[in-house]
PDB file of C-alpha atoms in Angstrom:
ATOM      1  CA  UNK A   1      85.779  97.737 131.392  1.00 38.00           C
ATOM      2  CA  UNK A   2      85.708 101.275 132.786  1.00 37.00           C
ATOM      3  CA  UNK A   3      87.512 103.118 130.638  1.00 38.00           C
ATOM      4  CA  UNK A   4      87.261 106.477 132.741  1.00 40.00           C
ATOM      5  CA  UNK A   5      88.171 107.160 136.492  1.00 43.00           C
ATOM      6  CA  UNK A   6      84.897 106.508 138.951  1.00 45.00           C
ATOM      7  CA  UNK A   7      82.638 105.284 136.279  1.00 49.00           C
ATOM      8  CA  UNK A   8      79.957 103.222 137.444  1.00 46.00           C
ATOM      9  CA  UNK A   9      76.680 101.783 137.065  1.00 57.00           C
ATOM     10  CA  UNK A  10      73.475 101.914 139.515  1.00 69.00           C
ATOM     11  CA  UNK A  11      74.242 100.355 142.512  1.00 72.00           C
ATOM     12  CA  UNK A  12      73.792  96.782 143.189  1.00 75.00           C
ATOM     13  CA  UNK A  13      75.440  95.318 146.032  1.00 75.00           C
ATOM     14  CA  UNK A  14      74.615  91.455 145.905  1.00 81.00           C
ATOM     15  CA  UNK A  15      75.819  91.664 142.517  1.00 85.00           C
ATOM     16  CA  UNK A  16      78.952  93.771 143.323  1.00 81.00           C
ATOM     17  CA  UNK A  17      79.330  91.211 145.946  1.00 82.00           C
ATOM     18  CA  UNK A  18      79.203  88.242 144.245  1.00 87.00           C
ATOM     19  CA  UNK A  19      81.352  89.189 141.198  1.00 87.00           C
ATOM     20  CA  UNK A  20      84.092  90.214 143.732  1.00 84.00           C
ATOM     21  CA  UNK A  21      84.064  87.027 145.745  1.00 88.00           C
ATOM     22  CA  UNK A  22      84.340  85.027 142.188  1.00 92.00           C
ATOM     23  CA  UNK A  23      87.267  87.318 141.834  1.00 89.00           C
ATOM     24  CA  UNK A  24      88.986  86.191 144.693  1.00 89.00           C
ATOM     25  CA  UNK A  25      87.922  82.539 143.758  1.00 94.00           C
ATOM     26  CA  UNK A  26      89.952  82.862 140.805  1.00 94.00           C
ATOM     27  CA  UNK A  27      92.947  84.487 143.131  1.00 93.00           C
ATOM     28  CA  UNK A  28      92.333  81.283 145.044  1.00 93.00           C
ATOM     29  CA  UNK A  29      93.013  79.213 141.399  1.00 94.00           C
ATOM     30  CA  UNK A  30      96.207  81.272 140.849  1.00 95.00           C
ATOM     31  CA  UNK A  31      97.858  80.614 144.028  1.00 93.00           C
ATOM     32  CA  UNK A  32      96.761  76.741 143.553  1.00 94.00           C
ATOM     33  CA  UNK A  33      98.014  76.483 139.694  1.00 94.00           C
ATOM     34  CA  UNK A  34     101.288  78.760 141.126  1.00 93.00           C
ATOM     35  CA  UNK A  35     101.817  75.882 143.346  1.00 92.00           C
ATOM     36  CA  UNK A  36     101.082  72.894 140.624  1.00 93.00           C
ATOM     37  CA  UNK A  37     103.477  74.863 138.096  1.00 91.00           C
ATOM     38  CA  UNK A  38     106.584  75.786 140.825  1.00 90.00           C
ATOM     39  CA  UNK A  39     107.153  71.800 139.961  1.00 90.00           C
ATOM     40  CA  UNK A  40     108.123  72.391 136.558  1.00 91.00           C
ATOM     41  CA  UNK A  41     109.821  75.985 136.609  1.00 90.00           C
ATOM     42  CA  UNK A  42     110.987  78.421 138.823  1.00 90.00           C
ATOM     43  CA  UNK A  43     109.247  81.600 140.478  1.00 91.00           C
ATOM     44  CA  UNK A  44     109.878  84.391 138.112  1.00 92.00           C
ATOM     45  CA  UNK A  45     108.956  82.608 134.904  1.00 92.00           C
ATOM     46  CA  UNK A  46     105.710  81.975 136.750  1.00 92.00           C
ATOM     47  CA  UNK A  47     105.328  85.765 137.185  1.00 94.00           C
ATOM     48  CA  UNK A  48     106.286  86.141 133.565  1.00 93.00           C
ATOM     49  CA  UNK A  49     103.581  84.013 131.952  1.00 91.00           C
ATOM     50  CA  UNK A  50     100.992  86.015 134.728  1.00 92.00           C
ATOM     51  CA  UNK A  51     101.972  89.281 133.274  1.00 94.00           C
ATOM     52  CA  UNK A  52     102.445  88.654 129.823  1.00 94.00           C
ATOM     53  CA  UNK A  53      98.646  87.158 129.411  1.00 92.00           C
ATOM     54  CA  UNK A  54      97.367  89.628 131.104  1.00 92.00           C
ATOM     55  CA  UNK A  55      99.395  92.322 129.115  1.00 93.00           C
ATOM     56  CA  UNK A  56      98.517  90.891 125.611  1.00 93.00           C
ATOM     57  CA  UNK A  57      94.706  90.951 126.673  1.00 91.00           C
ATOM     58  CA  UNK A  58      94.475  94.647 127.895  1.00 91.00           C
ATOM     59  CA  UNK A  59      97.201  96.229 125.719  1.00 92.00           C
ATOM     60  CA  UNK A  60      94.360  96.742 122.541  1.00 92.00           C
ATOM     61  CA  UNK A  61      92.248  97.943 125.060  1.00 89.00           C
ATOM     62  CA  UNK A  62      94.334 100.598 126.439  1.00 87.00           C
ATOM     63  CA  UNK A  63      95.499 101.522 123.139  1.00 86.00           C
ATOM     64  CA  UNK A  64      92.246 102.245 121.572  1.00 85.00           C
ATOM     65  CA  UNK A  65      92.039 105.606 122.519  1.00 77.00           C
ATOM     66  CA  UNK A  66      95.213 106.742 121.433  1.00 81.00           C
ATOM     67  CA  UNK A  67      98.358 107.791 123.200  1.00 82.00           C
ATOM     68  CA  UNK A  68      96.536 110.382 124.982  1.00 83.00           C
ATOM     69  CA  UNK A  69      94.538 107.018 126.901  1.00 82.00           C
ATOM     70  CA  UNK A  70      98.035 106.190 128.195  1.00 88.00           C
ATOM     71  CA  UNK A  71      99.416 109.628 129.018  1.00 88.00           C
ATOM     72  CA  UNK A  72      99.752 110.157 132.696  1.00 90.00           C
ATOM     73  CA  UNK A  73     101.383 112.892 135.219  1.00 90.00           C
ATOM     74  CA  UNK A  74     101.190 109.873 137.816  1.00 89.00           C
ATOM     75  CA  UNK A  75     103.891 107.403 136.302  1.00 91.00           C
ATOM     76  CA  UNK A  76     106.047 107.605 140.017  1.00 92.00           C
ATOM     77  CA  UNK A  77     102.903 105.865 141.866  1.00 92.00           C
ATOM     78  CA  UNK A  78     102.277 103.483 139.104  1.00 93.00           C
ATOM     79  CA  UNK A  79     105.974 102.279 139.396  1.00 95.00           C
ATOM     80  CA  UNK A  80     105.513 101.849 143.118  1.00 93.00           C
ATOM     81  CA  UNK A  81     102.210 100.471 142.499  1.00 91.00           C
ATOM     82  CA  UNK A  82     104.027  97.613 140.486  1.00 93.00           C
ATOM     83  CA  UNK A  83     106.947  97.067 142.193  1.00 95.00           C
ATOM     84  CA  UNK A  84     105.392  95.955 145.389  1.00 94.00           C
ATOM     85  CA  UNK A  85     102.318  94.319 143.507  1.00 91.00           C
ATOM     86  CA  UNK A  86     104.883  92.038 141.485  1.00 94.00           C
ATOM     87  CA  UNK A  87     107.015  91.532 144.877  1.00 95.00           C
ATOM     88  CA  UNK A  88     104.089  90.433 146.818  1.00 94.00           C
ATOM     89  CA  UNK A  89     102.944  87.788 144.238  1.00 94.00           C
ATOM     90  CA  UNK A  90     106.668  86.936 144.215  1.00 95.00           C
ATOM     91  CA  UNK A  91     106.514  86.456 147.705  1.00 95.00           C
ATOM     92  CA  UNK A  92     103.442  84.500 147.614  1.00 94.00           C
ATOM     93  CA  UNK A  93     104.429  82.192 144.863  1.00 94.00           C
ATOM     94  CA  UNK A  94     107.656  81.339 147.021  1.00 93.00           C
ATOM     95  CA  UNK A  95     105.934  81.163 150.526  1.00 93.00           C
ATOM     96  CA  UNK A  96     103.614  78.507 148.661  1.00 92.00           C
ATOM     97  CA  UNK A  97     106.474  76.415 147.831  1.00 90.00           C
ATOM     98  CA  UNK A  98     107.307  76.115 151.690  1.00 90.00           C
ATOM     99  CA  UNK A  99     103.837  76.335 153.202  1.00 87.00           C
ATOM    100  CA  UNK A 100     100.644  74.678 153.397  1.00 89.00           C
ATOM    101  CA  UNK A 101      98.464  76.539 150.251  1.00 90.00           C
ATOM    102  CA  UNK A 102      96.315  77.878 153.112  1.00 87.00           C
ATOM    103  CA  UNK A 103      98.643  79.079 155.742  1.00 87.00           C
ATOM    104  CA  UNK A 104     100.587  80.684 153.106  1.00 90.00           C
ATOM    105  CA  UNK A 105      97.470  82.917 151.275  1.00 90.00           C
ATOM    106  CA  UNK A 106      95.962  83.743 154.909  1.00 86.00           C
ATOM    107  CA  UNK A 107      99.432  85.164 155.781  1.00 88.00           C
ATOM    108  CA  UNK A 108      99.663  87.425 152.872  1.00 90.00           C
ATOM    109  CA  UNK A 109      95.884  88.299 152.811  1.00 85.00           C
ATOM    110  CA  UNK A 110      96.463  89.621 155.928  1.00 83.00           C
ATOM    111  CA  UNK A 111      97.124  92.930 153.790  1.00 80.00           C
ATOM    112  CA  UNK A 112      94.348  95.128 155.071  1.00 76.00           C
ATOM    113  CA  UNK A 113      95.446  94.894 158.533  1.00 77.00           C
ATOM    114  CA  UNK A 114      99.005  96.459 158.052  1.00 80.00           C
ATOM    115  CA  UNK A 115      96.849  99.124 156.314  1.00 75.00           C
ATOM    116  CA  UNK A 116      96.058 100.923 159.196  1.00 75.00           C
ATOM    117  CA  UNK A 117      99.846 101.275 160.484  1.00 77.00           C
ATOM    118  CA  UNK A 118     101.084 101.877 156.991  1.00 77.00           C
ATOM    119  CA  UNK A 119      98.554 105.111 156.331  1.00 72.00           C
ATOM    120  CA  UNK A 120      99.824 106.346 159.920  1.00 74.00           C
ATOM    121  CA  UNK A 121     103.343 105.817 159.083  1.00 75.00           C
ATOM    122  CA  UNK A 122     103.361 107.213 155.753  1.00 72.00           C
ATOM    123  CA  UNK A 123     100.611 110.123 156.133  1.00 69.00           C
ATOM    124  CA  UNK A 124     100.255 110.794 160.005  1.00 67.00           C
ATOM    125  CA  UNK A 125      96.300 109.897 158.948  1.00 68.00           C
ATOM    126  CA  UNK A 126      94.228 109.575 162.012  1.00 71.00           C
ATOM    127  CA  UNK A 127      93.001 105.984 163.019  1.00 68.00           C
ATOM    128  CA  UNK A 128      90.276 104.889 164.783  1.00 74.00           C
ATOM    129  CA  UNK A 129      90.156 103.248 167.518  1.00 78.00           C
ATOM    130  CA  UNK A 130      87.872 100.251 165.934  1.00 76.00           C
ATOM    131  CA  UNK A 131      90.515 100.309 163.286  1.00 74.00           C
ATOM    132  CA  UNK A 132      93.340  99.245 165.603  1.00 76.00           C
ATOM    133  CA  UNK A 133      90.844  97.132 167.610  1.00 81.00           C
ATOM    134  CA  UNK A 134      90.202  94.840 164.166  1.00 78.00           C
ATOM    135  CA  UNK A 135      93.868  94.807 163.345  1.00 75.00           C
ATOM    136  CA  UNK A 136      94.856  93.889 166.741  1.00 82.00           C
ATOM    137  CA  UNK A 137      92.223  91.008 166.812  1.00 83.00           C
ATOM    138  CA  UNK A 138      93.375  89.825 163.271  1.00 80.00           C
ATOM    139  CA  UNK A 139      97.285  90.035 164.096  1.00 80.00           C
ATOM    140  CA  UNK A 140      95.927  87.493 167.052  1.00 83.00           C
ATOM    141  CA  UNK A 141      95.095  85.383 164.615  1.00 80.00           C
ATOM    142  CA  UNK A 142      98.009  85.492 162.620  1.00 79.00           C
ATOM    143  CA  UNK A 143      99.909  84.226 165.867  1.00 77.00           C
ATOM    144  CA  UNK A 144      97.267  81.333 165.965  1.00 77.00           C
ATOM    145  CA  UNK A 145      98.379  80.062 162.819  1.00 74.00           C
ATOM    146  CA  UNK A 146     101.748  80.361 163.096  1.00 71.00           C
ATOM    147  CA  UNK A 147     102.529  79.626 167.204  1.00 64.00           C
ATOM    148  CA  UNK A 148     101.415  76.394 167.409  1.00 52.00           C
ATOM    149  CA  UNK A 149     103.745  75.170 164.520  1.00 51.00           C
ATOM    150  CA  UNK A 150     105.954  75.024 167.567  1.00 55.00           C
ATOM    151  CA  UNK A 151     109.070  76.390 166.106  1.00 57.00           C
ATOM    152  CA  UNK A 152     110.657  79.869 164.940  1.00 61.00           C
ATOM    153  CA  UNK A 153     109.356  81.872 161.808  1.00 67.00           C
ATOM    154  CA  UNK A 154     111.060  79.773 158.654  1.00 83.00           C
ATOM    155  CA  UNK A 155     111.448  81.687 155.380  1.00 90.00           C
ATOM    156  CA  UNK A 156     107.921  80.843 154.094  1.00 90.00           C
ATOM    157  CA  UNK A 157     106.076  82.397 156.754  1.00 89.00           C
ATOM    158  CA  UNK A 158     108.436  85.642 156.535  1.00 91.00           C
ATOM    159  CA  UNK A 159     108.085  85.853 152.977  1.00 94.00           C
ATOM    160  CA  UNK A 160     104.388  85.412 153.268  1.00 92.00           C
ATOM    161  CA  UNK A 161     104.580  88.173 155.953  1.00 90.00           C
ATOM    162  CA  UNK A 162     106.476  90.698 153.659  1.00 94.00           C
ATOM    163  CA  UNK A 163     104.051  89.441 150.563  1.00 93.00           C
ATOM    164  CA  UNK A 164     101.295  91.202 153.299  1.00 91.00           C
ATOM    165  CA  UNK A 165     103.120  94.501 153.861  1.00 91.00           C
ATOM    166  CA  UNK A 166     103.994  94.523 149.977  1.00 93.00           C
ATOM    167  CA  UNK A 167     100.338  93.742 149.141  1.00 88.00           C
ATOM    168  CA  UNK A 168      98.861  96.317 151.047  1.00 85.00           C
ATOM    169  CA  UNK A 169     100.984  99.357 149.726  1.00 87.00           C
ATOM    170  CA  UNK A 170     100.031  98.138 146.563  1.00 86.00           C
ATOM    171  CA  UNK A 171      96.452  98.100 147.394  1.00 80.00           C
ATOM    172  CA  UNK A 172      96.675 101.886 148.691  1.00 80.00           C
ATOM    173  CA  UNK A 173      98.743 102.991 145.949  1.00 85.00           C
ATOM    174  CA  UNK A 174      95.779 101.228 143.572  1.00 81.00           C
ATOM    175  CA  UNK A 175      93.298 103.611 145.574  1.00 76.00           C
ATOM    176  CA  UNK A 176      95.272 106.606 145.508  1.00 81.00           C
ATOM    177  CA  UNK A 177      95.543 105.767 141.322  1.00 84.00           C
ATOM    178  CA  UNK A 178      91.674 105.291 140.714  1.00 76.00           C
ATOM    179  CA  UNK A 179      90.828 108.596 142.178  1.00 75.00           C
ATOM    180  CA  UNK A 180      92.365 110.043 138.998  1.00 83.00           C
ATOM    181  CA  UNK A 181      93.381 107.274 136.580  1.00 85.00           C
ATOM    182  CA  UNK A 182      91.138 104.969 133.869  1.00 85.00           C
ATOM    183  CA  UNK A 183      91.296 101.495 135.168  1.00 82.00           C
ATOM    184  CA  UNK A 184      92.416 100.550 131.357  1.00 86.00           C
ATOM    185  CA  UNK A 185      95.632 102.827 132.805  1.00 89.00           C
ATOM    186  CA  UNK A 186      96.034 101.410 135.647  1.00 88.00           C
ATOM    187  CA  UNK A 187      95.893  97.890 134.886  1.00 90.00           C
ATOM    188  CA  UNK A 188      97.934  98.496 131.786  1.00 92.00           C
ATOM    189  CA  UNK A 189     100.877 100.397 132.912  1.00 93.00           C
ATOM    190  CA  UNK A 190     100.604  97.335 136.311  1.00 93.00           C
ATOM    191  CA  UNK A 191     100.903  94.271 133.618  1.00 94.00           C
ATOM    192  CA  UNK A 192     103.542  96.478 131.285  1.00 95.00           C
ATOM    193  CA  UNK A 193     105.734  97.560 134.238  1.00 96.00           C
ATOM    194  CA  UNK A 194     105.582  94.493 135.830  1.00 95.00           C
ATOM    195  CA  UNK A 195     106.441  92.164 132.669  1.00 95.00           C
ATOM    196  CA  UNK A 196     109.752  94.405 132.244  1.00 96.00           C
ATOM    197  CA  UNK A 197     110.580  94.003 136.395  1.00 95.00           C
ATOM    198  CA  UNK A 198     110.431  89.960 136.413  1.00 95.00           C
ATOM    199  CA  UNK A 199     112.260  89.348 132.908  1.00 95.00           C
ATOM    200  CA  UNK A 200     115.536  89.481 134.152  1.00 95.00           C
ATOM    201  CA  UNK A 201     114.808  87.382 136.938  1.00 93.00           C
ATOM    202  CA  UNK A 202     112.756  84.742 134.617  1.00 93.00           C
ATOM    203  CA  UNK A 203     115.685  84.798 131.814  1.00 93.00           C
ATOM    204  CA  UNK A 204     118.399  83.889 134.809  1.00 92.00           C
ATOM    205  CA  UNK A 205     115.754  81.551 136.359  1.00 85.00           C
ATOM    206  CA  UNK A 206     115.151  79.714 133.071  1.00 86.00           C
ATOM    207  CA  UNK A 207     114.676  76.390 132.966  1.00 80.00           C
ATOM    208  CA  UNK A 208     113.261  73.885 130.666  1.00 82.00           C
ATOM    209  CA  UNK A 209     109.783  72.430 131.521  1.00 85.00           C
ATOM    210  CA  UNK A 210     107.707  69.820 129.752  1.00 88.00           C
ATOM    211  CA  UNK A 211     105.224  70.516 127.374  1.00 88.00           C
ATOM    212  CA  UNK A 212     101.852  69.836 130.275  1.00 88.00           C
ATOM    213  CA  UNK A 213     103.657  72.334 132.186  1.00 90.00           C
ATOM    214  CA  UNK A 214     102.064  75.017 129.414  1.00 92.00           C
ATOM    215  CA  UNK A 215      98.759  74.568 129.875  1.00 92.00           C
ATOM    216  CA  UNK A 216      99.083  75.128 133.725  1.00 93.00           C
ATOM    217  CA  UNK A 217     101.115  78.199 132.961  1.00 91.00           C
ATOM    218  CA  UNK A 218      98.534  79.770 130.367  1.00 92.00           C
ATOM    219  CA  UNK A 219      95.761  78.283 133.534  1.00 93.00           C
ATOM    220  CA  UNK A 220      97.588  80.689 136.061  1.00 93.00           C
ATOM    221  CA  UNK A 221      97.694  83.889 133.425  1.00 91.00           C
ATOM    222  CA  UNK A 222      94.182  83.542 132.828  1.00 92.00           C
ATOM    223  CA  UNK A 223      92.842  82.976 136.465  1.00 94.00           C
ATOM    224  CA  UNK A 224      95.114  86.084 136.962  1.00 92.00           C
ATOM    225  CA  UNK A 225      93.351  87.960 134.094  1.00 88.00           C
ATOM    226  CA  UNK A 226      89.671  86.927 135.324  1.00 90.00           C
ATOM    227  CA  UNK A 227      90.187  87.773 138.505  1.00 88.00           C
ATOM    228  CA  UNK A 228      91.155  91.631 137.780  1.00 82.00           C
ATOM    229  CA  UNK A 229      88.431  91.722 135.267  1.00 82.00           C
ATOM    230  CA  UNK A 230      85.891  90.421 137.894  1.00 86.00           C
ATOM    231  CA  UNK A 231      87.445  93.444 140.459  1.00 81.00           C
ATOM    232  CA  UNK A 232      86.676  95.777 137.850  1.00 74.00           C
ATOM    233  CA  UNK A 233      83.423  94.964 137.185  1.00 79.00           C
ATOM    234  CA  UNK A 234      82.276  94.471 140.624  1.00 79.00           C
ATOM    235  CA  UNK A 235      83.616  97.895 141.683  1.00 71.00           C
ATOM    236  CA  UNK A 236      81.217  99.238 138.997  1.00 73.00           C
ATOM    237  CA  UNK A 237      78.338  98.085 140.963  1.00 78.00           C
ATOM    238  CA  UNK A 238      79.511  98.644 144.132  1.00 72.00           C
ATOM    239  CA  UNK A 239      82.212 101.049 146.028  1.00 64.00           C
ATOM    240  CA  UNK A 240      85.049  99.165 147.378  1.00 60.00           C
ATOM    241  CA  UNK A 241      84.581  99.948 150.671  1.00 59.00           C
ATOM    242  CA  UNK A 242      81.241  97.979 150.707  1.00 66.00           C
ATOM    243  CA  UNK A 243      82.833  94.825 148.713  1.00 69.00           C
ATOM    244  CA  UNK A 244      86.619  94.878 150.004  1.00 66.00           C
ATOM    245  CA  UNK A 245      85.666  92.506 153.040  1.00 72.00           C
ATOM    246  CA  UNK A 246      84.928  90.048 150.263  1.00 77.00           C
ATOM    247  CA  UNK A 247      89.034  90.008 149.825  1.00 79.00           C
ATOM    248  CA  UNK A 248      88.863  87.543 152.803  1.00 80.00           C
ATOM    249  CA  UNK A 249      86.903  84.698 150.680  1.00 85.00           C
ATOM    250  CA  UNK A 250      90.189  84.129 148.911  1.00 87.00           C
ATOM    251  CA  UNK A 251      91.180  82.217 152.420  1.00 85.00           C
ATOM    252  CA  UNK A 252      88.433  79.955 152.706  1.00 86.00           C
ATOM    253  CA  UNK A 253      88.851  78.951 149.191  1.00 90.00           C
ATOM    254  CA  UNK A 254      92.206  78.281 149.570  1.00 91.00           C
ATOM    255  CA  UNK A 255      91.446  76.326 152.483  1.00 88.00           C
ATOM    256  CA  UNK A 256      89.409  74.215 150.571  1.00 89.00           C
ATOM    257  CA  UNK A 257      91.498  73.852 147.542  1.00 92.00           C
ATOM    258  CA  UNK A 258      94.070  72.764 150.228  1.00 89.00           C
ATOM    259  CA  UNK A 259      92.162  70.306 151.664  1.00 90.00           C
ATOM    260  CA  UNK A 260      90.596  68.880 148.920  1.00 90.00           C
ATOM    261  CA  UNK A 261      93.974  68.782 146.450  1.00 91.00           C
ATOM    262  CA  UNK A 262      96.614  68.341 148.943  1.00 89.00           C
ATOM    263  CA  UNK A 263      94.766  66.675 152.027  1.00 87.00           C
ATOM    264  CA  UNK A 264      95.851  69.462 153.833  1.00 84.00           C
ATOM    265  CA  UNK A 265      93.311  70.101 156.987  1.00 81.00           C
ATOM    266  CA  UNK A 266      93.629  72.835 159.283  1.00 75.00           C
ATOM    267  CA  UNK A 267      93.942  72.474 162.514  1.00 77.00           C
ATOM    268  CA  UNK A 268      92.271  73.903 165.213  1.00 79.00           C
ATOM    269  CA  UNK A 269      94.417  76.806 165.703  1.00 78.00           C
ATOM    270  CA  UNK A 270      94.292  77.292 162.092  1.00 77.00           C
ATOM    271  CA  UNK A 271      90.371  77.677 161.995  1.00 81.00           C
ATOM    272  CA  UNK A 272      90.538  79.836 165.036  1.00 85.00           C
ATOM    273  CA  UNK A 273      93.289  82.418 162.861  1.00 80.00           C
ATOM    274  CA  UNK A 274      91.459  82.000 159.711  1.00 81.00           C
ATOM    275  CA  UNK A 275      88.219  83.514 161.798  1.00 85.00           C
ATOM    276  CA  UNK A 276      90.384  86.351 163.890  1.00 84.00           C
ATOM    277  CA  UNK A 277      91.978  87.383 160.765  1.00 81.00           C
ATOM    278  CA  UNK A 278      88.366  87.590 158.898  1.00 79.00           C
ATOM    279  CA  UNK A 279      86.532  89.137 161.741  1.00 82.00           C
ATOM    280  CA  UNK A 280      89.340  91.591 162.772  1.00 78.00           C
ATOM    281  CA  UNK A 281      89.847  92.691 159.121  1.00 73.00           C
ATOM    282  CA  UNK A 282      85.829  93.246 158.639  1.00 74.00           C
ATOM    283  CA  UNK A 283      86.085  95.142 162.023  1.00 77.00           C
ATOM    284  CA  UNK A 284      88.923  97.275 160.579  1.00 69.00           C
ATOM    285  CA  UNK A 285      87.397  98.309 157.188  1.00 64.00           C
ATOM    286  CA  UNK A 286      84.010  98.668 159.162  1.00 65.00           C
ATOM    287  CA  UNK A 287      85.537 101.374 161.373  1.00 60.00           C
ATOM    288  CA  UNK A 288      88.131 102.760 158.466  1.00 56.00           C
ATOM    289  CA  UNK A 289      84.974 103.302 156.318  1.00 54.00           C
ATOM    290  CA  UNK A 290      83.054 105.015 158.809  1.00 54.00           C
ATOM    291  CA  UNK A 291      85.383 107.736 159.906  1.00 49.00           C
ATOM    292  CA  UNK A 292      86.176 108.360 156.302  1.00 50.00           C
ATOM    293  CA  UNK A 293      82.445 108.888 155.811  1.00 50.00           C
ATOM    294  CA  UNK A 294      82.349 111.149 158.806  1.00 47.00           C
ATOM    295  CA  UNK A 295      85.921 112.948 157.792  1.00 49.00           C
ATOM    296  CA  UNK A 296      83.821 113.651 153.993  1.00 46.00           C
TER     297      UNK A 296
END
């Protein structure tokens, strides 16, 4: 893993794209393992295991440089990232217990569609028409996923949508942190603060679980760790702007897992919704990248 902010190897877009796609396959595995593990224990316990396993790995790496490697003047932004990231995972894990895996993941990973709106609200940064168009297309896709179910929003859908907004804020905070902070420091503070935040909830929600649940919980943490490592390595070979669109592969992967494991086949409206969310997201990401290059 990179130890300095902005460090990267000569660009290799194909390798960067492959690594990013594999990373989000691991994210899809996290969602699937959370759905299985939820049969045995609470959402708080799932998140605690997820963060502790990652922290056990990243702490020795972060400490190699001594205390100076962990010194930061961006602690507030680290806290924002950890709070929104942890809350997003909590919302997604809860939504998975209420919805088909593919629907919960699609709604949560519509996060890039919310980023232009949040950026405009927070910074009053100019947003191009093409970006708004892409976001609008994606939001129509969300309606395709929700509306055909023939009922008002249920708590699972509201949770997944809340997770999308939280994920958008978390993604933006990572981007701001990445401008000055080393990758290992970002990951260390994220896993540490997240573990501390979720510990009281896990203690209150603790319930005994059978021995076989340990394998699922450890798998959950390892899959999450692999996703984080692969994303970091991918960004060393290609910029986040260029490989960012591959985030949408998680929607395809979870739909396939949902179909194969739980026999939850997407409806026609579900397929249309996925296509519109992915297509709109790609339009928005490319338009945002073009504006940033023009202003640079």
